[in-house]
């Protein structure tokens, strides 16, 4: 069974699908989660604390998806090959990350806002945590944590991609490999805002760009 915290976050997300954040009431969130309003305040401290925790959970879900995109192989080929036995290369993994990024932004308004920094009036815009506003309640200290901005998310995805690809490109210059990964991440992010034309599609567009960015070995 989900914890009270997860049930409250699920209830808040469901409420946000129907109402703008300004119209979401704490008492209704608690009722939908099947807990008391006091439990809600014990967990998050305030509506702003609930908003921060909700947005941060969406960021965590997105980053876990990035990890899967970098590590999972097609079900039919556990040996590292794609369709037709074609090996899975670094560009393929980065294309998977870009596809996950675009798909996540399309399906979650919170993920799109996190990635672009554009928060509509319907969404919560969590305030930045201040070091002096730390609650004595342990759960609330977790709610006090800030939410990542677009630059932080790009860096987090780049670092995950770099760690995954270093094993596949031994001897590559880590600086160049890092730029290669960040270029792919930023290309995916650009496709969230302005999708590529219908001709080549997202995967073809990113592969074509990455093909022009060779990763050289050190020395």
Tab-separated table of C-alpha atoms in Angstrom:
chain	number	residue	atom	x	y	z
A	1	UNK	CA	0.000	0.000	0.000
A	2	UNK	CA	1.201	3.535	-0.701
A	3	UNK	CA	2.299	5.622	2.260
A	4	UNK	CA	0.207	8.563	3.441
A	5	UNK	CA	2.757	10.859	1.788
A	6	UNK	CA	2.456	9.154	-1.592
A	7	UNK	CA	-1.335	9.056	-1.335
A	8	UNK	CA	-1.379	12.790	-0.639
A	9	UNK	CA	0.896	13.520	-3.594
A	10	UNK	CA	-1.253	11.331	-5.852
A	11	UNK	CA	-4.383	13.161	-4.658
A	12	UNK	CA	-2.769	16.541	-5.253
A	13	UNK	CA	-1.727	15.527	-8.772
A	14	UNK	CA	-5.248	14.295	-9.551
A	15	UNK	CA	-6.728	17.529	-8.254
A	16	UNK	CA	-4.310	19.529	-10.396
A	17	UNK	CA	-5.545	17.696	-13.489
A	18	UNK	CA	-9.011	19.118	-12.839
A	19	UNK	CA	-8.319	22.506	-11.255
A	20	UNK	CA	-5.704	25.247	-11.346
A	21	UNK	CA	-3.375	25.042	-8.360
A	22	UNK	CA	-5.004	28.116	-6.818
A	23	UNK	CA	-8.270	26.183	-6.716
A	24	UNK	CA	-6.829	23.051	-5.093
A	25	UNK	CA	-7.787	22.984	-1.410
A	26	UNK	CA	-5.730	21.225	1.226
A	27	UNK	CA	-8.846	19.831	2.901
A	28	UNK	CA	-9.932	18.240	-0.383
A	29	UNK	CA	-6.496	16.736	-0.983
A	30	UNK	CA	-6.511	15.195	2.502
A	31	UNK	CA	-10.038	13.852	2.020
A	32	UNK	CA	-9.191	12.310	-1.355
A	33	UNK	CA	-6.123	10.641	0.163
A	34	UNK	CA	-8.158	9.275	3.058
A	35	UNK	CA	-6.139	11.015	5.774
A	36	UNK	CA	-6.722	13.912	8.136
A	37	UNK	CA	-5.820	17.464	7.281
A	38	UNK	CA	-3.407	17.391	10.252
A	39	UNK	CA	-1.539	14.504	8.603
A	40	UNK	CA	-1.242	16.561	5.442
A	41	UNK	CA	0.222	19.502	7.341
A	42	UNK	CA	2.514	17.216	9.325
A	43	UNK	CA	3.937	15.892	6.061
A	44	UNK	CA	4.270	19.109	4.086
A	45	UNK	CA	3.734	22.010	6.475
A	46	UNK	CA	1.876	24.184	3.998
A	47	UNK	CA	0.390	24.247	0.531
A	48	UNK	CA	3.692	25.572	-0.779
A	49	UNK	CA	5.481	22.636	0.854
A	50	UNK	CA	3.041	20.274	-0.845
A	51	UNK	CA	3.718	22.001	-4.171
A	52	UNK	CA	7.488	21.636	-3.783
A	53	UNK	CA	7.199	17.963	-2.922
A	54	UNK	CA	4.816	17.334	-5.826
A	55	UNK	CA	7.032	19.058	-8.366
A	56	UNK	CA	10.170	17.389	-7.028
A	57	UNK	CA	8.524	13.969	-7.278
A	58	UNK	CA	7.752	14.631	-10.946
A	59	UNK	CA	11.407	15.579	-11.476
A	60	UNK	CA	12.486	12.328	-9.807
A	61	UNK	CA	10.132	10.295	-12.012
A	62	UNK	CA	11.562	11.995	-15.087
A	63	UNK	CA	15.164	11.299	-14.050
A	64	UNK	CA	14.412	7.651	-13.298
A	65	UNK	CA	13.040	7.412	-16.829
A	66	UNK	CA	16.293	8.894	-18.126
A	67	UNK	CA	18.213	6.162	-16.312
A	68	UNK	CA	16.012	3.501	-17.923
A	69	UNK	CA	16.440	5.035	-21.374
A	70	UNK	CA	20.215	4.892	-20.948
A	71	UNK	CA	20.425	1.342	-19.665
A	72	UNK	CA	17.510	-0.707	-20.965
A	73	UNK	CA	17.873	-2.636	-24.208
A	74	UNK	CA	15.146	-3.677	-26.637
A	75	UNK	CA	13.321	-6.720	-25.138
A	76	UNK	CA	14.166	-8.922	-28.108
A	77	UNK	CA	17.882	-8.313	-27.824
A	78	UNK	CA	19.475	-8.643	-24.367
A	79	UNK	CA	22.959	-8.710	-25.909
A	80	UNK	CA	23.167	-5.035	-26.794
A	81	UNK	CA	21.752	-5.200	-30.310
A	82	UNK	CA	18.771	-3.476	-31.784
A	83	UNK	CA	16.405	-4.594	-34.485
A	84	UNK	CA	18.079	-6.847	-37.035
A	85	UNK	CA	21.093	-7.400	-34.779
A	86	UNK	CA	22.380	-3.838	-35.240
A	87	UNK	CA	24.476	-2.869	-32.189
A	88	UNK	CA	23.075	-0.237	-29.836
A	89	UNK	CA	25.494	2.715	-29.855
A	90	UNK	CA	25.863	5.896	-27.785
A	91	UNK	CA	23.723	7.899	-30.200
A	92	UNK	CA	20.892	5.363	-29.863
A	93	UNK	CA	20.870	5.689	-26.101
A	94	UNK	CA	20.833	9.477	-26.313
A	95	UNK	CA	17.986	9.336	-28.822
A	96	UNK	CA	16.060	7.198	-26.318
A	97	UNK	CA	16.680	9.880	-23.687
A	98	UNK	CA	15.428	12.584	-26.045
A	99	UNK	CA	12.315	10.571	-26.875
A	100	UNK	CA	11.643	10.034	-23.179
A	101	UNK	CA	12.147	13.756	-22.527
A	102	UNK	CA	9.704	14.832	-25.228
A	103	UNK	CA	7.169	12.188	-24.247
A	104	UNK	CA	7.370	13.139	-20.568
A	105	UNK	CA	6.891	16.813	-21.356
A	106	UNK	CA	3.861	16.020	-23.485
A	107	UNK	CA	2.231	13.861	-20.821
A	108	UNK	CA	3.098	15.948	-17.749
A	109	UNK	CA	2.617	19.710	-17.557
A	110	UNK	CA	4.836	19.747	-14.469
A	111	UNK	CA	7.723	18.042	-16.264
A	112	UNK	CA	7.353	20.455	-19.184
A	113	UNK	CA	7.481	23.401	-16.775
A	114	UNK	CA	10.516	21.956	-15.004
A	115	UNK	CA	12.365	21.502	-18.288
A	116	UNK	CA	11.466	24.874	-19.801
A	117	UNK	CA	11.062	27.106	-16.761
A	118	UNK	CA	7.684	28.237	-18.094
A	119	UNK	CA	5.047	27.914	-15.379
A	120	UNK	CA	1.466	28.646	-16.376
A	121	UNK	CA	-1.049	30.117	-13.958
A	122	UNK	CA	-2.635	26.659	-13.607
A	123	UNK	CA	0.505	25.165	-12.109
A	124	UNK	CA	2.129	25.563	-8.713
A	125	UNK	CA	5.257	27.696	-8.835
A	126	UNK	CA	7.114	26.543	-5.706
A	127	UNK	CA	9.051	29.238	-3.956
A	128	UNK	CA	12.783	28.875	-3.409
A	129	UNK	CA	13.683	27.323	-0.069
A	130	UNK	CA	15.403	29.568	2.447
A	131	UNK	CA	17.880	28.098	4.913
A	132	UNK	CA	16.148	29.797	7.839
A	133	UNK	CA	12.769	28.171	7.163
A	134	UNK	CA	13.554	24.612	8.176
A	135	UNK	CA	10.785	22.890	10.108
A	136	UNK	CA	11.395	20.726	13.152
A	137	UNK	CA	9.167	18.038	11.643
A	138	UNK	CA	11.359	15.450	9.824
A	139	UNK	CA	8.918	14.925	6.955
A	140	UNK	CA	8.585	18.656	6.530
A	141	UNK	CA	12.348	19.023	6.174
A	142	UNK	CA	12.030	16.826	3.105
A	143	UNK	CA	9.228	19.066	1.825
A	144	UNK	CA	11.435	22.125	2.388
A	145	UNK	CA	13.949	20.964	-0.218
A	146	UNK	CA	13.992	23.116	-3.333
A	147	UNK	CA	13.009	22.051	-6.832
A	148	UNK	CA	15.514	21.825	-9.715
A	149	UNK	CA	15.539	24.425	-12.461
A	150	UNK	CA	16.058	23.706	-16.181
A	151	UNK	CA	19.842	24.131	-15.995
A	152	UNK	CA	20.056	21.708	-13.069
A	153	UNK	CA	17.978	19.111	-14.904
A	154	UNK	CA	20.096	19.433	-18.050
A	155	UNK	CA	23.232	18.944	-15.945
A	156	UNK	CA	21.701	15.945	-14.152
A	157	UNK	CA	20.750	14.250	-17.436
A	158	UNK	CA	24.140	15.055	-18.987
A	159	UNK	CA	25.984	13.552	-16.017
A	160	UNK	CA	23.841	10.406	-16.114
A	161	UNK	CA	24.456	10.040	-19.839
A	162	UNK	CA	28.183	10.620	-19.414
A	163	UNK	CA	28.420	7.950	-16.715
A	164	UNK	CA	26.529	5.470	-18.908
A	165	UNK	CA	28.470	6.144	-22.102
A	166	UNK	CA	31.972	6.228	-20.624
A	167	UNK	CA	31.779	2.434	-20.409
A	168	UNK	CA	30.864	2.164	-24.099
A	169	UNK	CA	33.431	4.638	-25.411
A	170	UNK	CA	36.638	3.688	-23.569
A	171	UNK	CA	39.449	6.147	-24.011
A	172	UNK	CA	37.169	8.972	-25.107
A	173	UNK	CA	38.053	12.467	-24.014
A	174	UNK	CA	35.687	13.005	-21.052
A	175	UNK	CA	35.308	16.687	-21.869
A	176	UNK	CA	34.281	15.954	-25.452
A	177	UNK	CA	32.040	13.105	-24.360
A	178	UNK	CA	30.381	15.411	-21.855
A	179	UNK	CA	29.734	17.976	-24.581
A	180	UNK	CA	28.390	15.232	-26.839
A	181	UNK	CA	25.937	14.171	-24.127
A	182	UNK	CA	24.905	17.723	-23.294
A	183	UNK	CA	24.342	18.523	-26.973
A	184	UNK	CA	21.964	15.581	-27.228
A	185	UNK	CA	20.157	16.636	-24.053
A	186	UNK	CA	19.738	20.199	-25.276
A	187	UNK	CA	18.558	18.987	-28.679
A	188	UNK	CA	15.884	16.917	-26.944
A	189	UNK	CA	14.905	19.918	-24.845
A	190	UNK	CA	14.614	22.085	-27.965
A	191	UNK	CA	12.229	19.505	-29.429
A	192	UNK	CA	9.993	19.923	-26.389
A	193	UNK	CA	9.502	23.567	-27.326
A	194	UNK	CA	9.639	23.255	-31.119
A	195	UNK	CA	9.236	19.695	-32.508
A	196	UNK	CA	11.208	18.887	-35.683
A	197	UNK	CA	9.474	18.705	-39.044
A	198	UNK	CA	7.420	15.686	-39.972
A	199	UNK	CA	9.943	14.440	-42.517
A	200	UNK	CA	12.694	12.911	-40.381
A	201	UNK	CA	11.087	12.987	-36.965
A	202	UNK	CA	12.729	13.368	-33.590
A	203	UNK	CA	14.978	10.293	-33.725
A	204	UNK	CA	16.225	10.992	-37.262
A	205	UNK	CA	16.892	14.630	-36.473
A	206	UNK	CA	18.965	13.931	-33.377
A	207	UNK	CA	20.885	11.049	-34.987
A	208	UNK	CA	21.760	13.267	-37.955
A	209	UNK	CA	23.182	15.954	-35.661
A	210	UNK	CA	25.065	13.542	-33.417
A	211	UNK	CA	26.622	11.857	-36.452
A	212	UNK	CA	28.498	15.111	-37.083
A	213	UNK	CA	29.916	15.159	-33.556
A	214	UNK	CA	32.589	12.442	-33.388
A	215	UNK	CA	33.910	11.559	-29.977
A	216	UNK	CA	37.705	11.268	-30.150
A	217	UNK	CA	39.899	9.218	-27.881
A	218	UNK	CA	42.333	10.925	-25.555
A	219	UNK	CA	45.779	11.253	-27.098
